[in-house]
Amino acid sequence: MKRLVCMLLCLAAFGMAEAQRLTSPDGGLSLDFHLSPDGVPVYSLRYKGKTVIGESRMGFRIAPDYEFDRGFEQTDVRFSETDSVWQPVWGQYRDIRDRHKEMCVALCQPSTGWLLNIRFRLFDDGLGFRYEFPVQKDLRNFTLKEEMTEFRLTGDHKAFWLPGDYDTNEYPTTTSRLSEVASLIDSVRTEPLAVRSFTPNLAVQTPLMLKSSDGLYINVHEAALVDYPAMQLNLDDKAFCLSAHLTPDKNGAKGFMQTGSVTPWRTVIVSDDARDILASNVILNLNEPCKLEDTSWIHPVKYVGVWWEYFTGQGSTWAYTANQDIKIGETDYSKEIPNGTHGANTAHVKEYIDFAAKHGFDAVLVEGWNEGWEANFAYVKERIYSFTKPYPDFDVEELHRYAAERGVKIIMHHETTSSVSDYERQMEDAFRFMADHGYDAVKTGYVGPIIPRSEHHDGQWMVNHYLRVVKTAARYKVMVNSHEAVRPTGLCRTYPNWIAQESARGTEFESFKGNRPDHTTILPFTRLMGGPMDYTPGIFEGDLSVYGSNKARLSTTLAKQLALYVTMHSPLQMAADLYTNYEKYPDAFQFIKDVATDWDDTYILEAEPGDYVTIARKAKGKNEWYVGGITDENAREAEIDLSFLPEGKRFQATIYADGKKADWRTAPKDYVISSRKVDGKTVLKQRLAPGGGVAVSIKEL
Ligand code: NOJ
Ligand code: CA
């Protein structure tokens, strides 16, 4: 019967199996699809006549041993197009245009009777495609062995890559040719990290940024990762072919599926101008519209926190006591616990609240407020956290009252050290506790390997977990900032209370010499393609040796730290340094106080991955503009063309620039602030120091 239905479908479609072509609305991109003589689905992508993705196969292997990637016949193809505008709750643009052409190909595999649809969407700046498993008679539940999608590149492109890993994306980015990845990957893997699970074969992570020798910028990632494992990319460095490598569960299963579901979108964003990559909204456009009915409680947050003092090694600790009896196997961890001062004590938190109130910050993050931190540093699960029991010196009621009186919120912290089942058990109580005590934002944390289920951070089970947290939080009107979670894929459109994520090497790595000056010139092209990052900029004291034995040196100048508030988009921004350092440099601190976190418009002025980024943005609902320009280890002159300013008006620009001697290695704190009148005809030429930057605020006169 099943074969008959399928054959009838195929017959009905007789004559339809010829190659299909879809072009982008402006005609610049074209997508070709056909079935090979073996019935393998094959696509390719061209941009302005140049091949971006050569003929690449599609489909799946299904457990235990089904080849769902060949023997297909085409039963239908439908074309449609969309041109609409939508407004995000927060973001880089007030209005986002979704203009694309769509092609949906229906396939059936006569040998099994199984059906598969492939939906392509072509925008002017990129391609998205996904697989859809229609509800059907002969296939219901199935387990993926692998997704077979390929991205066949045309040559040995320059790549900005992280090694394939199922558990972490906190690697430094390596820039090399694809052919060099194999020889470099081992040294990258020795980077100090809390947890790692390398892919068994040569693979890299997404978002992957590529540049071809004929000047094409290509970004490969995914959109709307829901109920599916995150995609790594196998690298065949002879054929320059990338292929999907789904993150497995601990038994090697790649995904538990049911018909009636869809995969995430595979995305290829492309241009011959690097700026277009940063300006692209393809990934957001491929996500579902907002699913929260009421979003009035979601708002941008600028915050300070009891945080950097833990990293600068001044004796401030997350844990309340130095617990004396932690022995695991032969190792006695108790000796390693610093005998410091508990950071999250009521009096100290009040100092932060006072500082936040005085300088107009929305919130104070408090880490180390709750029971369970004694063994955190060793990532052991003998002690679990409580998300409702504060340490005795953290007075929740009093701090809530004190903060509320001053118009400041406290940001909750849920570090799980990946005891995720335990977190799920406590989750409802934890969010109720927050609602009862006036919290409207939480920073979650997943340091360490996943125990007890041995699920990977990027596997399907954890992908579902992160979203479960976000949805639970929404019921309690709480915004979520997840650290060490799977990298984002634009789901903040659908769940705008997922206000930021870390999911890459943040500023914390500066405290252990872990970031390079080019790091933040790459992140906008990689990690930030999927959504905002809680990068925690704003470190003014760049010489970390002032804190004692730690000789680390920040990889940027002070002016570049300011510029990051503009170049690293996030509606959640921290002023991460010790507040005593801000009190030393009140003039530079003014930029952090002023800078907006939500925008009407964004102008990508200059960009080259790994080298420099200059971005201007208009503050939401205000006639104020902010510009950030950053460079890597090389000095350069940024050209800031202000033609985005409205015509016929004059403005006051305040320029926070690197000083004459500024250099991230020798003089990070050398900065100069100047003021001048500007208008839409002004082009500012600003010298950026090695590892330097420039920040500009522009207000109407
Ligand atoms: C890692 C997070 O990225 C960092 O921000 C946090 O302070 C520590 N985990 C402890 O939870
Ligand atoms: Ca982290």
XYZ file of C-alpha atoms and ligand atoms in Angstrom:
713
model
C 0.000 0.000 0.000
C 2.708 2.489 1.012
C 4.621 1.895 -2.242
C 1.443 2.367 -4.164
C 0.704 5.749 -2.580
C 4.255 6.849 -3.206
C 4.203 5.610 -6.797
C 0.938 7.385 -7.421
C 2.462 10.579 -6.016
C 5.490 10.097 -8.236
C 3.356 9.416 -11.266
C 1.254 12.458 -10.571
C 4.457 14.416 -10.553
C 5.739 12.932 -13.765
C 7.697 15.456 -15.679
C 8.423 17.532 -12.600
C 11.751 16.015 -11.647
C 13.833 18.311 -13.836
C 16.341 20.623 -12.167
C 14.830 23.470 -10.194
C 16.208 26.965 -9.876
C 15.414 29.653 -7.353
C 16.802 33.187 -7.537
C 17.008 35.783 -4.785
C 14.681 38.811 -5.035
C 17.497 41.010 -6.430
C 18.767 38.207 -8.682
C 22.249 38.149 -7.120
C 22.000 34.661 -5.674
C 20.781 31.561 -7.395
C 20.113 28.125 -6.007
C 19.943 24.983 -8.110
C 18.405 21.736 -6.995
C 18.155 18.385 -8.706
C 18.084 14.679 -8.028
C 21.156 12.774 -9.217
C 20.646 9.660 -11.359
C 20.712 7.689 -8.050
C 17.977 9.886 -6.653
C 20.333 11.806 -4.322
C 19.117 15.356 -3.576
C 21.775 17.853 -4.702
C 21.906 21.642 -4.356
C 24.377 24.345 -5.332
C 24.568 28.088 -4.763
C 25.946 30.897 -6.907
C 26.506 34.584 -6.118
C 26.865 37.101 -8.944
C 27.845 34.262 -11.254
C 30.482 32.775 -8.918
C 30.004 29.386 -7.318
C 29.694 29.643 -3.543
C 28.624 26.057 -2.816
C 29.282 23.485 -5.517
C 27.000 20.493 -6.033
C 26.387 19.184 -2.531
C 24.335 16.261 -1.346
C 21.497 16.266 1.162
C 19.521 13.764 3.210
C 19.942 11.478 6.217
C 21.101 8.107 7.458
C 18.530 6.672 9.804
C 19.213 4.038 12.488
C 19.897 1.215 12.322
C 20.893 1.315 8.664
C 18.539 3.158 6.319
C 19.840 5.324 3.513
C 17.413 8.212 3.487
C 19.682 10.186 1.205
C 19.194 8.433 -2.135
C 16.635 6.679 -4.264
C 14.294 9.662 -4.064
C 11.774 10.776 -6.605
C 10.367 14.258 -6.729
C 6.604 14.465 -6.262
C 6.000 18.176 -6.081
C 7.646 21.563 -6.093
C 6.084 24.834 -4.934
C 7.324 28.365 -5.221
C 6.300 31.395 -3.212
C 7.677 34.748 -2.132
C 7.418 37.058 0.850
C 8.102 40.709 1.474
C 7.194 41.876 4.950
C 8.533 43.990 7.792
C 8.506 43.038 11.456
C 9.644 44.680 14.672
C 11.820 42.843 17.186
C 11.210 43.468 20.889
C 14.830 44.678 21.037
C 17.730 44.524 18.629
C 19.972 46.233 16.126
C 17.103 47.501 13.972
C 13.636 48.765 14.772
C 12.267 47.342 11.532
C 13.494 44.171 9.892
C 12.574 43.379 6.333
C 11.983 39.755 5.437
C 12.143 39.572 1.659
C 12.808 36.163 0.210
C 11.792 33.651 -2.410
C 10.944 30.145 -1.402
C 10.965 26.747 -3.031
C 9.671 23.617 -1.353
C 10.535 20.303 -2.973
C 8.546 17.215 -1.991
C 10.403 13.907 -2.275
C 9.464 10.316 -1.753
C 11.607 7.210 -1.536
C 9.676 4.468 -3.320
C 11.701 1.642 -1.695
C 10.420 2.599 1.781
C 7.474 4.812 0.967
C 8.968 7.517 3.167
C 8.422 11.222 2.434
C 10.777 14.154 2.885
C 10.353 17.820 2.023
C 13.194 20.280 1.566
C 12.341 23.951 1.913
C 14.739 26.576 0.518
C 14.554 30.300 1.176
C 16.717 32.666 -0.768
C 17.303 36.197 0.494
C 19.452 38.823 -1.204
C 22.174 38.114 1.338
C 21.911 34.382 1.844
C 20.308 30.995 1.745
C 18.390 29.004 4.318
C 17.134 25.463 3.853
C 15.652 22.878 6.125
C 14.284 19.367 6.005
C 10.685 18.686 6.896
C 9.327 15.270 7.842
C 5.640 15.331 6.956
C 3.224 13.223 8.978
C 3.011 9.980 6.990
C 1.700 6.480 7.255
C 4.890 4.458 7.217
C 7.274 6.551 9.246
C 6.653 7.881 12.713
C 9.506 7.748 15.241
C 13.048 7.375 14.071
C 16.602 7.950 15.244
C 19.117 9.839 13.152
C 22.443 8.213 12.464
C 23.646 11.310 10.672
C 22.519 14.242 8.619
C 24.290 14.039 5.256
C 24.119 17.712 4.254
C 27.233 18.945 2.489
C 28.635 22.407 1.828
C 31.101 21.847 -0.994
C 33.396 24.878 -1.161
C 35.258 25.974 -4.261
C 38.769 26.122 -2.809
C 41.129 26.411 0.100
C 39.376 29.363 1.736
C 40.675 31.351 4.648
C 38.673 30.185 7.657
C 37.970 31.574 11.114
C 37.418 28.383 13.031
C 36.957 26.667 16.378
C 37.778 22.963 16.653
C 34.826 20.595 16.533
C 33.705 19.962 20.108
C 30.459 18.680 21.603
C 30.745 20.623 24.849
C 32.389 23.977 24.481
C 32.810 26.935 22.174
C 35.164 28.786 24.520
C 38.178 28.307 22.254
C 40.182 31.142 20.757
C 39.424 31.431 17.047
C 42.175 30.259 14.713
C 42.580 31.944 11.330
C 44.071 29.732 8.647
C 43.456 28.125 5.299
C 41.176 25.101 5.438
C 44.131 22.950 4.400
C 45.988 24.074 7.537
C 43.287 23.162 10.055
C 44.559 19.593 10.517
C 48.081 20.672 11.385
C 46.926 23.402 13.785
C 44.032 21.749 15.567
C 46.048 19.894 18.198
C 47.689 23.035 19.494
C 44.328 24.800 19.747
C 42.954 21.865 21.675
C 45.535 22.288 24.403
C 43.949 25.611 25.391
C 42.984 25.573 29.074
C 39.281 24.861 29.305
C 37.060 23.323 31.931
C 35.599 20.716 29.638
C 36.194 19.441 26.135
C 34.841 16.662 23.959
C 36.568 16.773 20.617
C 34.790 15.384 17.646
C 36.482 12.087 16.679
C 37.248 13.284 13.156
C 38.479 16.578 11.735
C 35.671 19.057 12.281
C 35.016 22.709 13.012
C 32.139 24.547 14.652
C 29.616 26.998 13.316
C 29.134 29.879 12.812
C 32.046 29.340 10.460
C 33.351 32.427 8.654
C 35.171 31.911 5.356
C 36.834 34.146 2.789
C 37.627 32.876 -0.680
C 40.673 34.015 -2.600
C 38.389 35.727 -5.107
C 36.929 37.901 -2.371
C 33.720 36.177 -1.318
C 32.741 36.259 2.338
C 30.782 33.159 3.304
C 29.201 32.371 6.643
C 27.828 28.908 7.449
C 25.585 28.453 10.481
C 22.083 27.382 11.395
C 18.849 29.076 12.447
C 16.103 27.990 14.850
C 17.874 25.104 16.564
C 14.927 23.442 18.310
C 14.628 19.794 19.405
C 17.650 18.777 17.352
C 21.389 18.497 18.005
C 23.720 21.358 17.096
C 25.582 20.919 13.832
C 29.363 20.677 13.700
C 31.043 20.500 10.300
C 33.304 17.661 9.210
C 36.124 19.000 7.100
C 37.403 17.121 4.085
C 40.500 19.217 3.517
C 41.340 17.665 0.155
C 37.971 18.298 -1.490
C 37.271 21.417 0.663
C 33.934 19.907 1.527
C 32.148 20.532 4.805
C 29.485 18.097 5.932
C 27.033 18.043 8.810
C 28.191 16.260 11.936
C 25.399 16.299 14.471
C 26.303 16.277 18.157
C 25.536 12.774 19.468
C 24.111 11.668 22.777
C 26.250 9.509 24.984
C 25.241 6.366 23.082
C 26.063 7.904 19.747
C 22.467 8.560 18.653
C 22.272 11.798 16.737
C 18.677 12.780 17.204
C 15.337 11.323 18.190
C 12.784 12.443 15.660
C 9.095 12.196 14.962
C 7.377 12.904 11.697
C 5.503 16.190 11.754
C 8.768 17.920 12.706
C 11.351 20.040 10.923
C 15.103 20.447 11.270
C 16.801 23.761 11.966
C 17.617 25.858 8.903
C 21.084 25.488 7.445
C 22.301 28.964 6.549
C 24.834 30.266 4.048
C 25.226 34.044 4.139
C 27.328 35.456 1.342
C 28.607 38.717 -0.098
C 31.639 40.271 -1.726
C 31.535 42.971 0.973
C 32.282 41.842 4.542
C 29.947 44.513 5.904
C 26.943 42.755 4.418
C 27.639 39.694 6.563
C 27.323 41.780 9.728
C 24.235 43.577 8.424
C 22.444 40.345 7.534
C 19.152 39.428 9.195
C 18.814 36.067 7.441
C 19.115 34.097 10.680
C 16.503 36.141 12.547
C 14.206 36.049 9.543
C 14.346 32.253 9.488
C 13.196 32.044 13.087
C 9.544 32.001 14.076
C 7.873 35.248 15.164
C 7.664 36.012 18.886
C 5.671 33.389 20.768
C 5.256 35.403 23.969
C 1.949 37.235 24.138
C 3.066 39.892 26.576
C 6.584 41.238 26.142
C 6.106 44.476 28.071
C 8.303 43.157 30.904
C 11.279 42.505 28.640
C 13.775 45.341 28.623
C 17.444 46.067 27.888
C 19.726 45.846 30.905
C 22.965 47.634 31.677
C 24.494 46.128 34.780
C 27.410 45.890 37.163
C 28.201 42.876 39.284
C 29.964 41.074 42.057
C 32.012 39.301 39.445
C 35.392 40.621 38.250
C 36.645 40.554 41.826
C 36.400 36.759 41.617
C 38.641 36.701 38.575
C 41.260 39.218 39.633
C 42.357 37.057 42.525
C 41.829 39.409 45.414
C 40.590 36.812 47.862
C 36.911 37.347 47.147
C 35.155 33.971 46.823
C 31.892 32.584 45.513
C 31.838 30.082 48.399
C 30.777 31.116 51.888
C 33.256 28.952 53.756
C 36.454 27.189 52.960
C 35.058 23.726 53.350
C 37.586 21.461 54.940
C 36.524 17.995 53.933
C 36.351 17.733 50.151
C 38.265 14.671 49.098
C 37.555 13.029 45.795
C 39.440 9.814 45.252
C 42.993 10.577 46.228
C 42.728 14.315 45.711
C 42.169 16.581 48.648
C 40.614 19.703 47.170
C 40.040 21.393 50.496
C 43.601 22.706 50.563
C 43.083 24.538 47.301
C 40.096 26.518 48.471
C 41.269 30.068 49.021
C 40.502 31.305 52.476
C 38.943 34.495 51.283
C 35.981 36.723 51.897
C 32.591 35.693 50.702
C 31.833 38.165 47.879
C 28.037 38.043 48.017
C 27.627 39.441 51.512
C 24.808 41.886 52.155
C 26.981 44.888 52.996
C 29.178 44.435 49.919
C 26.224 43.934 47.580
C 24.754 47.162 48.939
C 27.917 48.983 47.821
C 27.300 47.733 44.296
C 23.637 48.738 44.503
C 24.650 52.223 45.619
C 27.100 52.470 42.733
C 24.500 51.225 40.237
C 21.900 53.700 41.509
C 24.333 56.614 41.467
C 25.391 55.960 37.865
C 22.074 54.944 36.364
C 22.615 51.197 35.920
C 19.582 48.941 35.800
C 20.905 46.013 37.744
C 23.546 44.273 39.849
C 24.552 40.670 39.163
C 25.376 38.743 42.310
C 27.251 35.468 41.953
C 27.949 33.242 44.933
C 24.730 34.101 46.811
C 23.485 30.537 47.206
C 24.464 27.323 48.913
C 26.636 24.864 47.051
C 29.733 26.717 45.878
C 32.237 24.964 48.127
C 33.220 22.408 45.521
C 32.462 24.424 42.413
C 36.040 25.006 41.369
C 36.653 21.266 41.086
C 33.500 20.682 39.038
C 32.447 17.909 41.341
C 28.877 16.963 41.935
C 29.186 15.771 45.518
C 27.669 19.051 46.564
C 24.781 20.404 44.641
C 23.582 23.939 44.483
C 20.374 25.128 45.998
C 18.632 27.787 43.943
C 16.394 28.842 46.803
C 18.766 28.832 49.782
C 20.933 31.890 50.214
C 24.108 31.793 52.275
C 23.514 33.146 55.789
C 25.230 36.489 55.054
C 23.149 37.203 51.928
C 19.896 38.753 53.133
C 17.513 38.329 50.187
C 14.613 40.269 51.698
C 16.732 43.181 52.814
C 18.614 43.392 49.522
C 15.413 43.292 47.534
C 14.026 46.139 49.622
C 17.277 48.117 49.424
C 17.634 47.695 45.675
C 13.957 48.400 44.909
C 14.091 51.604 46.909
C 16.917 52.741 44.628
C 15.325 51.584 41.389
C 17.864 48.804 40.872
C 17.237 45.110 40.134
C 19.379 42.234 41.305
C 20.283 39.680 38.633
C 19.896 36.100 39.831
C 22.687 33.621 39.195
C 22.114 29.899 38.601
C 25.454 28.176 38.128
C 24.659 24.500 37.631
C 28.173 23.233 36.856
C 26.094 21.118 34.492
C 24.194 19.166 37.153
C 21.320 19.742 34.838
C 18.910 17.071 35.998
C 19.243 18.510 39.438
C 18.617 21.997 38.089
C 15.494 20.780 36.324
C 14.221 19.305 39.595
C 14.599 22.667 41.299
C 13.670 24.852 38.366
C 10.048 25.682 39.152
C 10.907 26.524 42.776
C 13.893 28.529 41.624
C 11.815 30.739 39.334
C 9.068 31.133 41.914
C 11.742 32.223 44.373
C 12.854 34.854 41.876
C 9.338 36.124 41.278
C 8.788 36.337 45.053
C 11.936 38.398 45.523
C 11.664 40.838 42.652
C 14.209 39.336 40.251
C 13.470 39.740 36.545
C 16.677 38.329 35.046
C 18.843 35.272 35.575
C 22.332 34.333 34.424
C 22.512 30.582 34.050
C 25.773 28.638 33.878
C 26.823 25.238 32.554
C 30.496 24.980 33.414
C 31.904 21.453 33.271
C 30.764 18.161 31.767
C 27.154 17.089 31.960
C 26.458 14.715 34.807
C 24.566 12.478 35.556
C 23.134 11.890 32.099
C 26.401 12.390 30.262
C 24.596 14.476 27.691
C 26.710 16.917 25.718
C 26.184 20.678 25.902
C 25.352 20.756 22.185
C 23.265 17.590 21.965
C 19.526 17.412 21.425
C 18.694 16.814 25.098
C 20.571 19.914 26.236
C 19.293 21.993 23.314
C 15.829 21.177 24.651
C 16.887 21.961 28.194
C 18.065 25.501 27.408
C 14.757 26.271 25.752
C 12.823 24.688 28.620
C 14.591 27.118 30.959
C 13.746 30.067 28.709
C 10.074 29.072 28.485
C 9.805 28.455 32.222
C 11.461 31.804 32.847
C 8.933 33.501 30.563
C 6.061 32.184 32.682
C 7.648 34.001 35.633
C 8.520 37.089 33.551
C 12.242 36.486 33.856
C 14.898 37.246 31.212
C 17.646 34.689 30.638
C 21.372 35.109 29.948
C 22.844 31.645 29.499
C 26.555 30.939 29.817
C 28.242 27.833 28.404
C 25.058 26.927 26.527
C 24.942 25.876 22.877
C 25.711 28.848 20.596
C 22.639 30.861 19.591
C 20.706 30.479 16.341
C 18.378 33.489 16.395
C 15.822 32.037 18.812
C 15.793 35.382 20.627
C 13.280 36.465 17.970
C 10.814 33.805 19.094
C 11.654 34.059 22.804
C 12.901 37.613 23.318
C 13.344 36.968 27.043
C 16.432 34.979 25.944
C 18.144 38.301 26.133
C 21.775 37.176 25.732
C 24.153 34.257 25.884
C 27.854 33.819 26.401
C 28.708 30.725 24.279
C 32.169 31.912 23.282
C 35.329 33.152 24.917
C 34.242 36.145 26.980
C 36.164 38.749 28.924
C 36.707 36.271 31.777
C 39.484 34.738 29.657
C 41.395 38.018 29.797
C 42.119 37.195 33.425
C 44.004 34.092 32.382
C 45.717 35.514 29.285
C 43.228 33.840 27.018
C 42.156 36.470 24.473
C 44.086 37.943 21.583
C 43.708 41.469 20.150
C 41.960 40.134 17.034
C 39.354 38.192 19.063
C 36.627 40.827 19.038
C 37.201 41.625 15.360
C 36.210 38.012 14.599
C 33.333 37.398 17.018
C 30.817 39.610 15.152
C 31.379 37.363 12.092
C 31.104 34.128 14.050
C 29.469 33.886 17.463
C 27.341 37.026 17.125
C 25.714 35.872 13.884
C 23.319 33.824 16.040
C 22.447 36.470 18.606
C 23.708 38.842 21.271
C 26.637 38.025 23.499
C 27.132 38.845 27.157
C 30.789 39.618 26.474
C 31.149 41.644 29.716
C 33.354 44.470 28.407
C 34.426 47.631 30.181
C 37.683 46.591 31.862
C 39.597 49.827 32.514
C 42.519 48.388 34.484
C 44.312 46.589 31.678
C 47.389 45.733 33.677
C 46.089 42.846 35.725
C 49.407 42.442 37.510
C 48.262 45.240 39.841
C 46.152 42.562 41.512
C 49.170 40.536 42.571
C 50.709 37.398 41.243
C 48.405 37.266 38.199
C 50.468 38.776 35.408
C 47.798 38.728 32.740
C 47.451 41.755 30.502
C 44.261 42.780 28.793
C 44.375 42.304 25.004
C 42.931 45.780 24.366
C 43.341 49.437 25.173
C 40.829 51.210 27.376
C 39.324 53.027 24.384
C 38.702 49.669 22.693
C 36.881 48.445 25.797
C 34.478 51.366 25.265
C 34.080 50.630 21.564
C 33.007 47.057 22.360
C 29.689 48.357 23.728
C 28.822 49.207 20.145
C 30.607 46.515 18.155
C 29.450 43.600 20.362
C 25.721 43.936 20.077
C 23.713 42.969 23.153
C 20.645 44.377 24.884
C 22.310 43.117 28.067
C 25.611 44.863 28.697
C 27.836 44.687 31.732
C 30.259 47.260 33.026
C 32.484 44.457 34.178
C 35.382 46.122 35.966
C 35.649 46.734 39.705
C 33.630 49.878 40.341
C 36.622 51.408 42.082
C 38.320 51.485 38.666
C 35.416 53.442 37.194
C 35.722 55.937 40.011
C 39.331 56.551 38.891
C 38.345 57.378 35.286
C 34.970 59.141 35.495
C 35.408 60.888 32.127
C 35.869 57.615 30.200
C 33.183 55.959 32.314
C 30.728 58.540 30.997
C 30.616 56.685 27.674
C 29.496 53.446 29.366
C 26.842 55.388 31.276
C 25.577 57.039 28.089
C 25.747 54.256 25.513
C 22.434 52.736 24.453
C 21.728 48.983 24.481
C 18.746 48.909 22.107
C 18.729 50.410 18.626
C 16.565 51.888 15.893
C 19.224 51.405 13.259
C 22.690 50.052 12.651
C 25.303 51.119 10.086
C 28.219 48.804 9.415
C 30.830 51.337 8.328
C 33.987 49.244 7.980
C 34.630 45.550 8.490
C 37.171 42.854 7.768
C 37.083 39.684 9.880
C 40.185 39.366 12.022
C 41.309 42.930 11.275
C 38.797 45.659 12.120
C 35.141 46.528 12.655
C 33.536 49.990 12.764
C 29.826 50.216 13.539
C 27.475 53.136 14.201
C 24.041 52.758 15.734
C 21.090 55.012 16.455
C 19.685 54.650 19.981
C 16.103 53.430 20.098
C 13.633 56.293 20.214
C 16.333 58.936 20.671
C 18.306 61.314 18.505
C 21.561 59.850 19.754
C 24.147 57.820 17.873
C 27.032 55.739 19.136
C 30.019 54.581 17.149
C 32.544 51.893 18.000
C 35.663 51.159 15.983
C 38.136 48.437 16.878
C 41.314 46.999 15.428
C 43.431 43.873 15.994
C 47.122 44.003 17.032
C 47.829 46.453 14.189
C 47.349 50.195 14.465
C 45.061 51.642 11.819
C 43.060 54.683 10.839
C 39.317 54.263 11.115
C 37.233 56.273 8.674
C 33.940 57.146 10.274
C 31.578 58.518 7.662
C 28.704 60.226 9.468
C 26.414 60.436 6.444
C 23.817 58.408 8.379
C 23.057 61.547 10.419
C 19.862 63.391 9.422
C 20.443 66.183 6.947
C 20.472 69.848 7.854
C 21.179 69.405 11.567
C 24.250 69.919 13.734
C 25.428 67.554 16.409
C 27.928 67.389 19.248
C 30.332 64.448 19.031
C 32.373 63.263 22.002
C 35.315 61.153 20.870
C 36.986 58.658 23.201
C 40.213 57.773 21.420
C 43.499 56.014 22.010
C 46.170 58.421 23.241
C 49.461 58.985 21.370
C 51.316 56.349 23.388
C 48.421 53.895 23.620
C 49.253 50.257 22.949
C 47.578 47.229 24.471
C 50.977 45.864 25.543
C 52.541 48.941 27.051
C 50.024 51.731 27.629
C 46.425 50.433 27.575
C 45.102 53.284 29.690
C 46.389 56.101 27.488
C 43.223 57.706 26.135
C 42.080 61.174 25.073
C 38.578 62.591 25.041
C 37.681 65.423 22.714
C 34.559 67.152 21.506
C 33.600 68.650 18.189
C 30.605 69.676 16.143
C 29.667 67.353 13.312
C 26.989 66.855 10.697
C 26.080 64.372 7.990
C 28.983 65.559 5.842
C 31.638 64.875 8.459
C 34.096 62.039 8.017
C 36.105 61.417 11.189
C 39.569 59.951 10.734
C 40.669 58.297 13.921
C 43.938 56.602 14.668
C 43.527 53.317 16.532
C 46.507 52.019 18.524
C 47.698 48.398 18.344
C 44.863 46.516 20.086
C 43.030 49.815 20.165
C 39.704 51.374 19.409
C 37.573 54.473 19.332
C 34.153 55.208 20.764
C 32.032 58.195 19.790
C 28.778 59.486 21.189
C 26.775 61.910 19.053
C 23.915 64.025 20.363
C 21.754 66.610 18.650
C 22.715 70.193 19.445
C 31.636 30.854 33.929
C 30.895 32.089 33.535
O 31.147 32.438 32.198
C 31.310 33.186 34.477
O 30.752 34.399 34.066
C 30.892 32.801 35.854
O 31.321 33.793 36.754
C 31.505 31.471 36.265
N 31.260 30.501 35.268
C 30.963 30.964 37.575
O 29.611 30.662 37.445
Ca 32.126 30.945 30.447
